[in-house]
Structure formats: C-alpha cells, structure tokens
mmCIF file of C-alpha atoms in Angstrom:
data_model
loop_
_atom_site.group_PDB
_atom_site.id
_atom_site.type_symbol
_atom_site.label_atom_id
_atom_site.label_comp_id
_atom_site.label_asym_id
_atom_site.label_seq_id
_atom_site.Cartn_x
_atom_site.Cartn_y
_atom_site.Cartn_z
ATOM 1 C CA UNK A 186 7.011 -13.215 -15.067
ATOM 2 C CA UNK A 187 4.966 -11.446 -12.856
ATOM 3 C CA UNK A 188 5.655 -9.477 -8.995
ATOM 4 C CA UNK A 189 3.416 -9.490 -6.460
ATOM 5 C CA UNK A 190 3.861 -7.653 -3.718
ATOM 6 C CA UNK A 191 1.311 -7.816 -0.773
ATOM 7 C CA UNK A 192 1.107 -5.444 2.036
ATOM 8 C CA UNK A 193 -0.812 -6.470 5.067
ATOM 9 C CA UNK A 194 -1.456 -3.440 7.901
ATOM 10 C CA UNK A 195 -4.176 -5.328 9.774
ATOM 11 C CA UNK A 196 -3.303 -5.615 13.775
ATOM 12 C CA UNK A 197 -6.373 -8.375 13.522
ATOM 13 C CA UNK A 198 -4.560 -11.323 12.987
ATOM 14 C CA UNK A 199 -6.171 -14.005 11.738
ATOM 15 C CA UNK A 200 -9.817 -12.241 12.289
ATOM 16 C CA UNK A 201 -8.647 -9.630 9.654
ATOM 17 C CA UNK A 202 -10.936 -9.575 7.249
ATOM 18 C CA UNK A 203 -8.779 -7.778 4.868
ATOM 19 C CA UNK A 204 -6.170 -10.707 5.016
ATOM 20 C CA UNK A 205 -8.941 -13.336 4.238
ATOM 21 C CA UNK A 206 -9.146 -10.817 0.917
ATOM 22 C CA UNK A 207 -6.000 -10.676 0.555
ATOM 23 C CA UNK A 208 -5.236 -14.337 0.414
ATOM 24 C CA UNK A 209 -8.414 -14.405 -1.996
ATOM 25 C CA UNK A 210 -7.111 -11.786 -4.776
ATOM 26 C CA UNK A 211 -3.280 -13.465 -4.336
ATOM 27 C CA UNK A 212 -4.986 -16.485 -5.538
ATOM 28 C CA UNK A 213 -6.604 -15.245 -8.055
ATOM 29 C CA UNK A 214 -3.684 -13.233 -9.041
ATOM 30 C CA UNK A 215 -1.817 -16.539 -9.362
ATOM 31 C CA UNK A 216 -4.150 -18.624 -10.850
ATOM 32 C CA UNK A 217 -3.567 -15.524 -13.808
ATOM 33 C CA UNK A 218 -0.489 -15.514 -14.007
ATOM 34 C CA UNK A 219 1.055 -19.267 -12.396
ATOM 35 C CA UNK A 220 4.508 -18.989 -11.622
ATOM 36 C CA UNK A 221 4.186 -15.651 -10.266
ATOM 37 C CA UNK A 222 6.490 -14.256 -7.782
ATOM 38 C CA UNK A 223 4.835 -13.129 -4.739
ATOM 39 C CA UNK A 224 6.794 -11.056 -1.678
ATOM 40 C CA UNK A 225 4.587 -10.353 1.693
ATOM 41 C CA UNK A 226 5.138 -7.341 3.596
ATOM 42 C CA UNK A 227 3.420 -7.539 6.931
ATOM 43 C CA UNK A 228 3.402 -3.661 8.696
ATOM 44 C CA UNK A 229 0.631 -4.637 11.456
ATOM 45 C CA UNK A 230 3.626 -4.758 14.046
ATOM 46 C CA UNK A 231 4.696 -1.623 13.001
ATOM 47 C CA UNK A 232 6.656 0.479 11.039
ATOM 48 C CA UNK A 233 9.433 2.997 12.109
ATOM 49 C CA UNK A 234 7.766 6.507 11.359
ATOM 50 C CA UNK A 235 9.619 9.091 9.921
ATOM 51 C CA UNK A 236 11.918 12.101 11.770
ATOM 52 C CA UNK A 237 13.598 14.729 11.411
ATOM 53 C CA UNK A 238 16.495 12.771 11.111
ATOM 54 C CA UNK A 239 14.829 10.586 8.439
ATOM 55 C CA UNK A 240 14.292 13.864 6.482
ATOM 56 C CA UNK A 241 17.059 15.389 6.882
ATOM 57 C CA UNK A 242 18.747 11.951 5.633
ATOM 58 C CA UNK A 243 16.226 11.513 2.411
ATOM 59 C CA UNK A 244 17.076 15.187 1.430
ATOM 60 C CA UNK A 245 20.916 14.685 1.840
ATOM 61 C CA UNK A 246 22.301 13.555 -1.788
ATOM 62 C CA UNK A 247 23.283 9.539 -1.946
ATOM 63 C CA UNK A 248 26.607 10.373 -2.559
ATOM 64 C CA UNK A 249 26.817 12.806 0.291
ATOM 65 C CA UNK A 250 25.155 10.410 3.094
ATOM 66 C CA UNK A 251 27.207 9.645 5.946
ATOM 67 C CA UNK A 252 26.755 5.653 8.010
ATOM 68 C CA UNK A 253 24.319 7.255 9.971
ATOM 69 C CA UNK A 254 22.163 8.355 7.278
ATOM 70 C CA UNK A 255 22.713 5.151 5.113
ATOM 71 C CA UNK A 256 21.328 3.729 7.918
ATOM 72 C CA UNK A 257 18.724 5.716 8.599
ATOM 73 C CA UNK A 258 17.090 4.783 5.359
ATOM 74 C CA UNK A 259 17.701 1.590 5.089
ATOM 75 C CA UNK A 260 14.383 0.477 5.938
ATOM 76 C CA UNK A 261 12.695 2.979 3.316
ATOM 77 C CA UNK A 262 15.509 1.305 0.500
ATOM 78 C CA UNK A 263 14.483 -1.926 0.866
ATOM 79 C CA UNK A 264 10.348 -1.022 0.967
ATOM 80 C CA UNK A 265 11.033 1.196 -2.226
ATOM 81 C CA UNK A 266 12.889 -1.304 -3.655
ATOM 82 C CA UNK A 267 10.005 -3.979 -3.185
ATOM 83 C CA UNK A 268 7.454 -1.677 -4.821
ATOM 84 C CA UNK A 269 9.796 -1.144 -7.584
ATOM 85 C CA UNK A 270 9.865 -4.962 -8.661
ATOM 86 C CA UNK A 271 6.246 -5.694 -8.267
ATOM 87 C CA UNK A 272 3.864 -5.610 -11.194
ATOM 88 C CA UNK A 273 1.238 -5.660 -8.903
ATOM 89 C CA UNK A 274 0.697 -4.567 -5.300
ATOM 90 C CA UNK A 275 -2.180 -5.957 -3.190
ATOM 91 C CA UNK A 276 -2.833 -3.411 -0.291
ATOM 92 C CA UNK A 277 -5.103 -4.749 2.799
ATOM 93 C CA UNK A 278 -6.592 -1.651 4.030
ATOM 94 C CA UNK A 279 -8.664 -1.832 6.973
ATOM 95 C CA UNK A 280 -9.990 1.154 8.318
ATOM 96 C CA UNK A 281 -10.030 2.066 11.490
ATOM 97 C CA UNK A 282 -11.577 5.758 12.529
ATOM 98 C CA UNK A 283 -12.574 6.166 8.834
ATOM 99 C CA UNK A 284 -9.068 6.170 8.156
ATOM 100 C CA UNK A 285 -6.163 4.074 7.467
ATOM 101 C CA UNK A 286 -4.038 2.133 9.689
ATOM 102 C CA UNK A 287 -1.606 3.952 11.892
ATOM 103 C CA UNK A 288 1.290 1.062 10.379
ATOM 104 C CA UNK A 289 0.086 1.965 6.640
ATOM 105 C CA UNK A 290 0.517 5.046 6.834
ATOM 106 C CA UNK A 291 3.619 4.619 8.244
ATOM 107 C CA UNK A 292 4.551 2.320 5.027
ATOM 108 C CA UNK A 293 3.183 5.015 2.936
ATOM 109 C CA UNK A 294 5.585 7.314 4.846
ATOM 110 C CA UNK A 295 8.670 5.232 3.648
ATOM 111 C CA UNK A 296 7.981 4.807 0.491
ATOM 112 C CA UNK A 297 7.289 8.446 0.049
ATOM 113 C CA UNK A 298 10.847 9.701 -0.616
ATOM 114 C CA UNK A 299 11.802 12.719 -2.959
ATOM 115 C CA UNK A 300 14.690 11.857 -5.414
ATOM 116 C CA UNK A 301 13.603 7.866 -5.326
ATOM 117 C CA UNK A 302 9.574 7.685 -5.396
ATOM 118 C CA UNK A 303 8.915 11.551 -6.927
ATOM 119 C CA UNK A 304 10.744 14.483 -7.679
ATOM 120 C CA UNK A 305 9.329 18.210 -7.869
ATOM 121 C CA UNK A 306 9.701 19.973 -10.696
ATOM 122 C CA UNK A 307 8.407 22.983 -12.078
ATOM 123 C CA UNK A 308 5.413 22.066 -13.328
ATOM 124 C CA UNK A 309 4.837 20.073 -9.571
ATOM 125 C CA UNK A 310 5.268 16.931 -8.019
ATOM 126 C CA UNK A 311 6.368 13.900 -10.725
ATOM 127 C CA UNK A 312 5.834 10.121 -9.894
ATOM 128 C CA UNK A 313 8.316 8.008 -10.254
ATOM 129 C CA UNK A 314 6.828 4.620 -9.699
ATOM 130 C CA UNK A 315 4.836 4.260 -12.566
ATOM 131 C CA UNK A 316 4.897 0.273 -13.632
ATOM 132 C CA UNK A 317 2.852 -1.389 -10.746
ATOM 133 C CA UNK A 318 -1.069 -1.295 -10.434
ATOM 134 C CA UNK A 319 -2.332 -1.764 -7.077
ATOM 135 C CA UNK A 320 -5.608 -3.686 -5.652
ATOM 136 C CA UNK A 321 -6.852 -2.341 -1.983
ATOM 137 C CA UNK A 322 -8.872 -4.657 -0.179
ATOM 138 C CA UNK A 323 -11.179 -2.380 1.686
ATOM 139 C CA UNK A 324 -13.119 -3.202 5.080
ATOM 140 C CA UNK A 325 -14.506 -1.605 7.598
ATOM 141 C CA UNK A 326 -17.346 -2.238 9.851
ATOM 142 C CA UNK A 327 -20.033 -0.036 8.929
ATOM 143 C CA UNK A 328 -18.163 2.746 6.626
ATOM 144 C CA UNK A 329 -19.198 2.753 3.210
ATOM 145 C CA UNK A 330 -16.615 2.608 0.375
ATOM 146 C CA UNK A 331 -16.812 5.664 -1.663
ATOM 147 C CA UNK A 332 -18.815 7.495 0.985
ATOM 148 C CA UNK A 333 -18.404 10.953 2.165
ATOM 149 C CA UNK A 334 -17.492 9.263 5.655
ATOM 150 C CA UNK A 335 -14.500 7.133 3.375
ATOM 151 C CA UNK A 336 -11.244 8.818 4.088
ATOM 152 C CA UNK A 337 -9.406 5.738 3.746
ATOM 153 C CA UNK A 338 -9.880 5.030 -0.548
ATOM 154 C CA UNK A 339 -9.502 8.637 -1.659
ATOM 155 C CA UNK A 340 -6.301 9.026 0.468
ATOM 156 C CA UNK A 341 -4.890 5.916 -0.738
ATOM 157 C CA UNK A 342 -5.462 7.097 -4.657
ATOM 158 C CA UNK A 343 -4.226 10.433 -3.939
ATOM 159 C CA UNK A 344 -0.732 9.132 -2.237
ATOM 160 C CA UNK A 345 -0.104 6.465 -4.565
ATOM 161 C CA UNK A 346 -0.998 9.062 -7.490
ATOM 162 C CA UNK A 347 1.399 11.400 -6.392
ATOM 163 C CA UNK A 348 4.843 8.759 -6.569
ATOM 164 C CA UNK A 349 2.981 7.723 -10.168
ATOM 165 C CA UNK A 350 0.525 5.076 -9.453
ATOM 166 C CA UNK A 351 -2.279 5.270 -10.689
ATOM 167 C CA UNK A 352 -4.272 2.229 -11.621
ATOM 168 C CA UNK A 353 -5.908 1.755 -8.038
ATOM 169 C CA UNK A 354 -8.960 -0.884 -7.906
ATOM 170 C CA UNK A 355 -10.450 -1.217 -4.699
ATOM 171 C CA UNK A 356 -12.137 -4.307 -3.871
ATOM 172 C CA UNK A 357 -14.579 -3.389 -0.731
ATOM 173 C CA UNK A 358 -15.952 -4.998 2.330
ATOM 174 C CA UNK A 359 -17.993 -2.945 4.142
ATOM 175 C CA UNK A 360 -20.104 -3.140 6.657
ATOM 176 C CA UNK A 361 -18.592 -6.469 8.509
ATOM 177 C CA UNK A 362 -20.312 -5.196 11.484
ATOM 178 C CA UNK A 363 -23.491 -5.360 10.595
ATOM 179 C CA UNK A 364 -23.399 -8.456 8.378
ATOM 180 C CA UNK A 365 -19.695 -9.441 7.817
ATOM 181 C CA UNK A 366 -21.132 -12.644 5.417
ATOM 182 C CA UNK A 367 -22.822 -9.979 2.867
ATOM 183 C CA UNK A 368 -19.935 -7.931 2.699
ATOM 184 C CA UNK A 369 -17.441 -10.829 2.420
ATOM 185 C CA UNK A 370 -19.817 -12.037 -0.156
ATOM 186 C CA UNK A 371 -19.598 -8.526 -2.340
ATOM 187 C CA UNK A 372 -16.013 -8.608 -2.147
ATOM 188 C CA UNK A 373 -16.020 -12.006 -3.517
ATOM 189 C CA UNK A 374 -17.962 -10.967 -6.544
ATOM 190 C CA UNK A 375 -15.614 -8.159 -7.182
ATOM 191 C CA UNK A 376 -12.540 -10.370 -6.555
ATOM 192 C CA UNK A 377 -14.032 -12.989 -9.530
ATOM 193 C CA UNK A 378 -14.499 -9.555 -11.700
ATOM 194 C CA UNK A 379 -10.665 -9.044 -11.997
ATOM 195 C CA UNK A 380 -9.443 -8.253 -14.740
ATOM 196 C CA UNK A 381 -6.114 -10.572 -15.382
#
C-alpha cells in the first residue's frame, strides 16, 4: 500500500495556487495507486523554528535526554516520523522572494536532525531517508523554474539530497502573475506526465 504525505506551506489559503496543484497530483497519485494512504501536513500557520535549545537537545543521545529535551523534540519526532512512512511526499512550494516559504523552511529545519535524518561520517554527510520520492509543486508569480533567479528548486534538491532523497520532480507554475491560466495549464500537462 502506498504513503502519501503532503506538505502544504502556502499562507494563501484557498488562492494558493500550489494547493490547487497539490490537490491535482494527490489525485492523480490516488487514482495510481487507489487505496492509498494519504497524511496532510499543513505548515502555513507556522512551524516552531529551531534553538539553541533544540540543538543542544538533537545532539544530546536518546538515551541521555532529559523531559525537557524529550519535549523539545517532540514536534521534529512526529514530522520525521511522517516522512519516514510515506512512499511519496508532495511538497507545495510557493515562492516568495525567490525563495521558499519562511514555514518550509522551518519544516525543513525539523526534519533535518543528525542521528535520525543523516549522520556524518568520514567520508561526509549520509542520508538516512532514502525510501520516499518527492513531487514539488512550484509557483511563483513571475520567477522562472530552473532560472538563475530560482533559489527555491535547487535548495529544495540540495536539502532533501543531503537526509537521502533524491528523486525530486518538480511540477512548475510560473508566472501566475502574468497569466496564472497558462501556467496552471503547464502544470497540468506535467501533472498528466507522471510517472505512476
């Protein structure tokens, strides 16, 4: 059986565009595989970002944590924990200053945990999370995908690459400010394209 996981980070509501492409590739991910589990993970109201406290917690060994500390990554456990079940993640990714969100990176900041999502080694940094492939759905208003202006797409394949993820396909919408029906109308191509 298959895991989705979706992550929305859009503060947009229901004029997000990437949640209109979200709901699109869920379906389609569903239609692919019926019976599919799906979890939703909406960040758009915010996610607690890390601390020192948070660090000093994820660097303390399990065993070794006190209540506080147990505590204090509780949140990151359970976020971990979702991208550990899913087969696939679907990632709404708006971008906002030619960046991501301020709430996904703040997801990305959770999930980003030595000893559970990577370890270092002496060869460097080792994912951990290798089973899940992740689909981004990409808009902004007038920044091209892939462009030298996109910060958002390379950022996202670098992070995910370094906890072991690394089938990334990014399904774009760009340009909604200019003519938001075109781009909508790309992304649905690309969304029909997927692969099962």
């Amino acid at each position: 059986m298959t895991t989705i996981l979706r992550i929305d980070a859009s503060i947009k509501g229901d004029a997000s565009v990437t949640r209109r492409l979200g709901d699109k590739i869920v379906a389609r991910l569903q239609a692919d595989h019926p019976g599919a589990t799906l979890m939703t993970r909406d960040v758009s109201a915010g996610i607690p970002l890390i601390d020192g406290a948070w660090i000093g917690a994820a660097y303390t060994p399990a065993d070794q944590r006190n209540a506080a500390q147990k505590a204090q990554l509780a949140l990151s456990d359970e976020l971990i924990a979702e991208l550990k079940a899913a087969d696939v993640v679907v990632i709404g990714m708006p971008v906002y200053n030619f960046g991501i969100t301020g709430p996904l990176k703040a997801w990305i900041d959770q999930i980003c945990r030595v000893g559970e999502t990577f370890v270092y080694t002496e060869a460097g940094p080792q994912g951990l999370v290798t089973g899940p492939r992740v689909i981004a759905a990409y808009a902004s208003g007038g920044v091209p995908q892939g462009s030298a202006n996109d910060l958002a797409t390379p950022y996202l394949r670098q992070v995910l690459g370094f906890i072991g993820i690394t089938d990334v396909r990014v399904i774009a919408a760009a340009g909604v400010a200019v003519d938001e029906a075109a781009a909508l109308a790309r992304a649905e191509t690309q969304i029909a394209a997927l692969a099962a």
